[in-house]
PDB file of C-alpha atoms and ligand atoms in Angstrom:
ATOM      1  CA  MET M   8       0.080  -0.107  -0.098  1.00  0.00           C
ATOM      2  CA  SER M   9       1.272   3.346  -0.921  1.00  0.00           C
ATOM      3  CA  THR M  10       0.418   6.917   0.331  1.00  0.00           C
ATOM      4  CA  ARG M  11      -0.312   9.690  -2.178  1.00  0.00           C
ATOM      5  CA  PHE M  12      -1.250  13.327  -1.281  1.00  0.00           C
ATOM      6  CA  VAL M  13      -3.541  15.588  -3.050  1.00  0.00           C
ATOM      7  CA  THR M  14      -2.864  19.258  -2.504  1.00  0.00           C
ATOM      8  CA  MET M  15      -5.695  21.208  -1.031  1.00  0.00           C
ATOM      9  CA  LEU M  16      -3.772  24.214  -0.117  1.00  0.00           C
ATOM     10  CA  SER M  17      -0.454  25.013  -1.517  1.00  0.00           C
ATOM     11  CA  ALA M  18       2.437  26.545   0.489  1.00  0.00           C
ATOM     12  CA  GLU M  19       1.920  29.858  -1.579  1.00  0.00           C
ATOM     13  CA  GLN M  20      -1.754  30.048  -0.773  1.00  0.00           C
ATOM     14  CA  ILE M  21      -0.908  29.298   2.843  1.00  0.00           C
ATOM     15  CA  ALA M  22       1.902  32.028   3.028  1.00  0.00           C
ATOM     16  CA  THR M  23      -0.460  34.704   1.533  1.00  0.00           C
ATOM     17  CA  ARG M  24      -3.129  33.944   3.993  1.00  0.00           C
ATOM     18  CA  VAL M  25      -0.711  33.844   6.971  1.00  0.00           C
ATOM     19  CA  ARG M  26       0.430  37.347   6.080  1.00  0.00           C
ATOM     20  CA  GLU M  27      -3.109  38.730   5.733  1.00  0.00           C
ATOM     21  CA  LEU M  28      -3.958  37.151   9.140  1.00  0.00           C
ATOM     22  CA  GLY M  29      -0.659  38.833  10.804  1.00  0.00           C
ATOM     23  CA  ALA M  30      -1.597  42.168   9.393  1.00  0.00           C
ATOM     24  CA  GLU M  31      -5.193  41.833  10.715  1.00  0.00           C
ATOM     25  CA  ILE M  32      -3.988  41.003  14.099  1.00  0.00           C
ATOM     26  CA  THR M  33      -1.361  43.682  14.036  1.00  0.00           C
ATOM     27  CA  LYS M  34      -3.992  46.144  13.317  1.00  0.00           C
ATOM     28  CA  GLU M  35      -6.541  44.951  15.955  1.00  0.00           C
ATOM     29  CA  TYR M  36      -4.122  44.751  18.879  1.00  0.00           C
ATOM     30  CA  ALA M  37      -2.850  48.222  17.988  1.00  0.00           C
ATOM     31  CA  GLY M  38       0.742  48.132  19.552  1.00  0.00           C
ATOM     32  CA  ARG M  39      -0.438  46.114  22.858  1.00  0.00           C
ATOM     33  CA  PRO M  40       1.846  43.238  23.882  1.00  0.00           C
ATOM     34  CA  LEU M  41       0.294  39.996  23.085  1.00  0.00           C
ATOM     35  CA  VAL M  42       0.769  36.295  24.220  1.00  0.00           C
ATOM     36  CA  LEU M  43       0.459  33.697  21.326  1.00  0.00           C
ATOM     37  CA  VAL M  44      -0.537  30.236  22.841  1.00  0.00           C
ATOM     38  CA  CYS M  45       0.807  27.696  20.441  1.00  0.00           C
ATOM     39  CA  VAL M  46      -1.197  24.433  20.648  1.00  0.00           C
ATOM     40  CA  LEU M  47       1.116  21.544  20.325  1.00  0.00           C
ATOM     41  CA  LYS M  48       1.946  19.762  18.281  1.00  0.00           C
ATOM     42  CA  GLY M  49      -0.121  20.597  15.228  1.00  0.00           C
ATOM     43  CA  SER M  50       0.039  24.339  15.428  1.00  0.00           C
ATOM     44  CA  PHE M  51       3.835  24.882  15.698  1.00  0.00           C
ATOM     45  CA  VAL M  52       4.500  25.231  12.050  1.00  0.00           C
ATOM     46  CA  PHE M  53       1.584  27.761  11.571  1.00  0.00           C
ATOM     47  CA  ALA M  54       2.456  29.701  14.819  1.00  0.00           C
ATOM     48  CA  SER M  55       6.138  29.996  13.672  1.00  0.00           C
ATOM     49  CA  ASP M  56       5.140  31.671  10.388  1.00  0.00           C
ATOM     50  CA  LEU M  57       2.278  33.599  11.922  1.00  0.00           C
ATOM     51  CA  MET M  58       4.321  35.163  14.508  1.00  0.00           C
ATOM     52  CA  ARG M  59       6.811  36.480  11.881  1.00  0.00           C
ATOM     53  CA  ALA M  60       3.798  38.103  10.252  1.00  0.00           C
ATOM     54  CA  ILE M  61       2.666  39.856  13.351  1.00  0.00           C
ATOM     55  CA  ASP M  62       4.405  43.338  14.254  1.00  0.00           C
ATOM     56  CA  LEU M  63       3.533  43.565  17.879  1.00  0.00           C
ATOM     57  CA  PRO M  64       5.615  43.099  21.168  1.00  0.00           C
ATOM     58  CA  LEU M  65       4.686  39.477  21.482  1.00  0.00           C
ATOM     59  CA  ARG M  66       5.764  36.442  23.246  1.00  0.00           C
ATOM     60  CA  ILE M  67       5.167  32.827  22.650  1.00  0.00           C
ATOM     61  CA  ASP M  68       4.148  29.970  24.909  1.00  0.00           C
ATOM     62  CA  PHE M  69       3.194  26.486  24.346  1.00  0.00           C
ATOM     63  CA  LEU M  70       0.378  24.315  25.393  1.00  0.00           C
ATOM     64  CA  GLY M  71       0.583  20.501  24.758  1.00  0.00           C
ATOM     65  CA  THR M  72      -2.669  18.769  23.965  1.00  0.00           C
ATOM     66  CA  ARG M  73      -3.922  15.280  22.824  1.00  0.00           C
ATOM     67  CA  SER M  74      -7.429  14.529  21.588  1.00  0.00           C
ATOM     68  CA  TYR M  75      -7.138  11.799  19.202  1.00  0.00           C
ATOM     69  CA  GLY M  76      -4.760   9.082  19.851  1.00  0.00           C
ATOM     70  CA  GLU M  77      -3.754   7.305  16.669  1.00  0.00           C
ATOM     71  CA  GLY M  78      -7.149   7.396  14.885  1.00  0.00           C
ATOM     72  CA  THR M  79      -8.913  10.272  12.894  1.00  0.00           C
ATOM     73  CA  GLN M  80     -11.901  10.517  15.168  1.00  0.00           C
ATOM     74  CA  SER M  81     -11.881  13.126  18.135  1.00  0.00           C
ATOM     75  CA  SER M  82     -12.343  11.203  21.397  1.00  0.00           C
ATOM     76  CA  GLY M  83     -13.911  14.357  22.805  1.00  0.00           C
ATOM     77  CA  VAL M  84     -11.517  14.039  25.748  1.00  0.00           C
ATOM     78  CA  VAL M  85      -8.771  16.681  25.823  1.00  0.00           C
ATOM     79  CA  GLN M  86      -5.654  15.711  27.707  1.00  0.00           C
ATOM     80  CA  ILE M  87      -3.023  18.432  28.639  1.00  0.00           C
ATOM     81  CA  THR M  88       0.353  17.120  28.096  1.00  0.00           C
ATOM     82  CA  GLN M  89       2.345  20.250  28.615  1.00  0.00           C
ATOM     83  CA  ASP M  90       1.282  23.518  30.518  1.00  0.00           C
ATOM     84  CA  LEU M  91       2.145  27.162  29.773  1.00  0.00           C
ATOM     85  CA  SER M  92       5.514  28.179  31.154  1.00  0.00           C
ATOM     86  CA  LYS M  93       4.444  31.496  32.675  1.00  0.00           C
ATOM     87  CA  PRO M  94       1.056  32.902  34.120  1.00  0.00           C
ATOM     88  CA  ILE M  95      -1.229  35.009  31.627  1.00  0.00           C
ATOM     89  CA  GLU M  96      -2.885  36.982  34.170  1.00  0.00           C
ATOM     90  CA  ASN M  97      -4.048  40.488  32.790  1.00  0.00           C
ATOM     91  CA  GLU M  98      -2.533  39.642  29.374  1.00  0.00           C
ATOM     92  CA  ASP M  99      -4.145  39.495  25.998  1.00  0.00           C
ATOM     93  CA  VAL M 100      -3.959  35.927  24.798  1.00  0.00           C
ATOM     94  CA  LEU M 101      -4.318  34.748  21.421  1.00  0.00           C
ATOM     95  CA  ILE M 102      -4.700  30.853  21.014  1.00  0.00           C
ATOM     96  CA  VAL M 103      -3.059  29.647  17.945  1.00  0.00           C
ATOM     97  CA  GLU M 104      -4.689  26.366  16.440  1.00  0.00           C
ATOM     98  CA  ASP M 105      -4.086  24.320  13.276  1.00  0.00           C
ATOM     99  CA  ILE M 106      -7.612  23.219  12.931  1.00  0.00           C
ATOM    100  CA  VAL M 107     -11.006  23.472  14.660  1.00  0.00           C
ATOM    101  CA  ASP M 108     -12.916  20.327  13.916  1.00  0.00           C
ATOM    102  CA  THR M 109     -15.460  19.186  16.441  1.00  0.00           C
ATOM    103  CA  GLY M 110     -14.461  22.279  18.391  1.00  0.00           C
ATOM    104  CA  LEU M 111     -14.095  20.202  21.491  1.00  0.00           C
ATOM    105  CA  THR M 112     -10.400  21.117  21.947  1.00  0.00           C
ATOM    106  CA  ILE M 113     -10.600  24.872  21.708  1.00  0.00           C
ATOM    107  CA  ALA M 114     -13.713  25.089  23.810  1.00  0.00           C
ATOM    108  CA  HIS M 115     -11.771  23.265  26.454  1.00  0.00           C
ATOM    109  CA  LEU M 116      -8.655  25.474  26.015  1.00  0.00           C
ATOM    110  CA  ILE M 117     -10.657  28.697  26.164  1.00  0.00           C
ATOM    111  CA  ASP M 118     -12.393  27.595  29.442  1.00  0.00           C
ATOM    112  CA  LEU M 119      -8.968  26.604  30.906  1.00  0.00           C
ATOM    113  CA  LEU M 120      -7.142  29.727  29.940  1.00  0.00           C
ATOM    114  CA  ARG M 121     -10.138  31.918  31.083  1.00  0.00           C
ATOM    115  CA  THR M 122      -9.667  30.540  34.701  1.00  0.00           C
ATOM    116  CA  ARG M 123      -6.275  32.175  34.800  1.00  0.00           C
ATOM    117  CA  GLN M 124      -7.778  35.668  34.414  1.00  0.00           C
ATOM    118  CA  PRO M 125      -6.204  36.937  31.183  1.00  0.00           C
ATOM    119  CA  ARG M 126      -7.183  40.358  29.983  1.00  0.00           C
ATOM    120  CA  SER M 127      -8.699  38.691  26.815  1.00  0.00           C
ATOM    121  CA  VAL M 128      -8.705  35.432  25.094  1.00  0.00           C
ATOM    122  CA  LYS M 129      -9.096  35.137  21.255  1.00  0.00           C
ATOM    123  CA  VAL M 130      -8.632  32.326  18.740  1.00  0.00           C
ATOM    124  CA  CYS M 131      -6.753  32.149  15.592  1.00  0.00           C
ATOM    125  CA  SER M 132      -7.094  28.981  13.568  1.00  0.00           C
ATOM    126  CA  LEU M 133      -5.624  28.114  10.219  1.00  0.00           C
ATOM    127  CA  LEU M 134      -8.481  25.696   9.364  1.00  0.00           C
ATOM    128  CA  HIS M 135     -12.090  25.159  10.224  1.00  0.00           C
ATOM    129  CA  LYS M 136     -14.201  22.139   9.282  1.00  0.00           C
ATOM    130  CA  PRO M 137     -17.773  23.426  10.145  1.00  0.00           C
ATOM    131  CA  ALA M 138     -19.270  20.072   8.962  1.00  0.00           C
ATOM    132  CA  ARG M 139     -18.183  18.413  12.070  1.00  0.00           C
ATOM    133  CA  ALA M 140     -18.841  21.005  14.673  1.00  0.00           C
ATOM    134  CA  LYS M 141     -20.200  19.607  17.959  1.00  0.00           C
ATOM    135  CA  ILE M 142     -19.993  22.734  19.903  1.00  0.00           C
ATOM    136  CA  ALA M 143     -20.087  26.516  18.879  1.00  0.00           C
ATOM    137  CA  VAL M 144     -16.779  28.347  19.009  1.00  0.00           C
ATOM    138  CA  LYS M 145     -16.038  31.815  17.855  1.00  0.00           C
ATOM    139  CA  ILE M 146     -12.850  31.755  15.675  1.00  0.00           C
ATOM    140  CA  ASP M 147     -11.630  35.429  15.869  1.00  0.00           C
ATOM    141  CA  TYR M 148      -9.034  34.974  12.933  1.00  0.00           C
ATOM    142  CA  LEU M 149      -9.598  32.168  10.346  1.00  0.00           C
ATOM    143  CA  GLY M 150      -7.288  31.059   7.560  1.00  0.00           C
ATOM    144  CA  PHE M 151      -9.505  28.678   5.484  1.00  0.00           C
ATOM    145  CA  THR M 152     -12.754  27.025   5.765  1.00  0.00           C
ATOM    146  CA  ILE M 153     -12.366  23.348   4.303  1.00  0.00           C
ATOM    147  CA  GLU M 154     -14.720  20.595   3.646  1.00  0.00           C
ATOM    148  CA  ASP M 155     -15.022  17.425   5.849  1.00  0.00           C
ATOM    149  CA  LYS M 156     -11.812  15.634   4.800  1.00  0.00           C
ATOM    150  CA  PHE M 157      -8.859  14.457   6.892  1.00  0.00           C
ATOM    151  CA  VAL M 158      -5.858  16.640   5.978  1.00  0.00           C
ATOM    152  CA  VAL M 159      -2.088  16.610   6.738  1.00  0.00           C
ATOM    153  CA  GLY M 160       0.957  18.755   6.287  1.00  0.00           C
ATOM    154  CA  TYR M 161       2.014  22.164   7.506  1.00  0.00           C
ATOM    155  CA  GLY M 162       2.122  20.827  11.040  1.00  0.00           C
ATOM    156  CA  LEU M 163      -0.927  18.453  11.006  1.00  0.00           C
ATOM    157  CA  ASP M 164      -0.358  14.686  11.292  1.00  0.00           C
ATOM    158  CA  PHE M 165      -1.966  11.342  10.639  1.00  0.00           C
ATOM    159  CA  ALA M 166      -0.589   9.024  13.580  1.00  0.00           C
ATOM    160  CA  GLU M 167       2.362  11.520  14.005  1.00  0.00           C
ATOM    161  CA  LYS M 168       3.487  11.345  10.275  1.00  0.00           C
ATOM    162  CA  TYR M 169       3.399  14.004   7.342  1.00  0.00           C
ATOM    163  CA  ARG M 170       3.686  17.119   9.689  1.00  0.00           C
ATOM    164  CA  ASN M 171       6.701  18.209   7.559  1.00  0.00           C
ATOM    165  CA  LEU M 172       4.755  18.506   4.268  1.00  0.00           C
ATOM    166  CA  PRO M 173       4.957  22.243   3.148  1.00  0.00           C
ATOM    167  CA  TYR M 174       1.469  22.236   1.915  1.00  0.00           C
ATOM    168  CA  ILE M 175      -1.902  20.924   3.231  1.00  0.00           C
ATOM    169  CA  GLY M 176      -3.009  17.762   1.369  1.00  0.00           C
ATOM    170  CA  LEU M 177      -5.514  14.932   1.489  1.00  0.00           C
ATOM    171  CA  VAL M 178      -4.221  11.496   2.121  1.00  0.00           C
ATOM    172  CA  GLU M 179      -5.022   8.879  -0.449  1.00  0.00           C
ATOM    173  CA  GLN M 180      -4.303   5.236   0.223  1.00  0.00           C
ATOM    174  CA  THR M 181      -3.887   3.383  -2.947  1.00  0.00           C
TER     175      THR M 181
HETATM  176  P1  IMP S 100     -11.380  18.902  17.587  1.00  0.00           P
HETATM  177  O1  IMP S 100     -11.356  18.836  19.137  1.00  0.00           O
HETATM  178  O2  IMP S 100     -12.264  17.846  17.225  1.00  0.00           O
HETATM  179  O3  IMP S 100     -11.820  20.310  17.245  1.00  0.00           O
HETATM  180  O4  IMP S 100      -9.929  18.620  16.967  1.00  0.00           O
HETATM  181  C1  IMP S 100      -9.017  19.442  17.226  1.00  0.00           C
HETATM  182  C2  IMP S 100      -7.668  18.724  16.850  1.00  0.00           C
HETATM  183  O5  IMP S 100      -7.789  17.509  16.204  1.00  0.00           O
HETATM  184  C3  IMP S 100      -6.708  19.603  16.120  1.00  0.00           C
HETATM  185  O6  IMP S 100      -5.984  20.477  16.815  1.00  0.00           O
HETATM  186  C4  IMP S 100      -5.894  18.578  15.226  1.00  0.00           C
HETATM  187  O7  IMP S 100      -4.830  18.217  16.135  1.00  0.00           O
HETATM  188  C5  IMP S 100      -6.850  17.374  15.232  1.00  0.00           C
HETATM  189  N1  IMP S 100      -7.543  17.241  13.720  1.00  0.00           N
HETATM  190  C6  IMP S 100      -8.768  17.535  13.495  1.00  0.00           C
HETATM  191  N2  IMP S 100      -9.006  17.393  12.242  1.00  0.00           N
HETATM  192  C7  IMP S 100      -7.723  17.002  11.685  1.00  0.00           C
HETATM  193  C8  IMP S 100      -7.413  16.654  10.334  1.00  0.00           C
HETATM  194  O8  IMP S 100      -8.085  16.768   9.260  1.00  0.00           O
HETATM  195  N3  IMP S 100      -6.037  16.397  10.236  1.00  0.00           N
HETATM  196  C9  IMP S 100      -5.151  16.354  11.230  1.00  0.00           C
HETATM  197  N4  IMP S 100      -5.633  16.598  12.577  1.00  0.00           N
HETATM  198  C10 IMP S 100      -6.792  16.919  12.674  1.00  0.00           C
HETATM  199 MG1   MG S 101      -3.195  16.766  16.015  1.00  0.00          MG
END
C-alpha cells in the first residue's frame, strides 16, 4: 500500500493567507503586547510563520494537548500534556490552532485559560471544518474553511506522520 497526497492548499496559498492574518492581528491589537499560545503539536508550523507576520511586542508560549490518539476521530477528551511556562493574568492571549474540527479542543482550552484571568482570550485557527462542529466556538481569525476531509501537512499529522509537508494535502491510500 502506498500513500499519495492531493494538494488542498499550496505553500503559496498558505503563506499569502498567513501574511493577511498577521496584518489583521497587528492592526487589531494596535501596539499592545500579545501572548501567542501555540497548541502543540499541530500548530507549531503555523505559529512560527504567523508570529513573523505580526508586528507587535509578543511572546509565545506552548500548550501540549492530545485529543485523538492514533485514529482520525476526536475522542472528545482533551488531555493537557504540557502546560504554559508562565502565568497569563492580565495579558491579551491569542490561542493559535491548526484546525478546529469538532470544536471540543478549543472550547476546552478557552475555558481553561479563562480561569487564569487573562485580559482577553481570542482564537486564531488556520483551518475550520464546520461540517463536524459539535460545539459552537468563535474563531476570531480564520485562515480557511475546508470540507469534511482528513488533511495533513504544515504541522498536521496522521498518526504523527506528514507534519513536514510544506502544503496541506489529502491522504489517499492506494
Ligand atoms: P477537535 O477537538 O475535534 O476540534 O480537534 C482538534 C484537533 O484535532 C486539532 O488540533 C488537530 O490536532 C486534530 N485534527 C482535527 N482534524 C484533523 C485533520 O483533518 N487532520 C489532522 N488533524 C486533525
Ligand atoms: Mg493533532
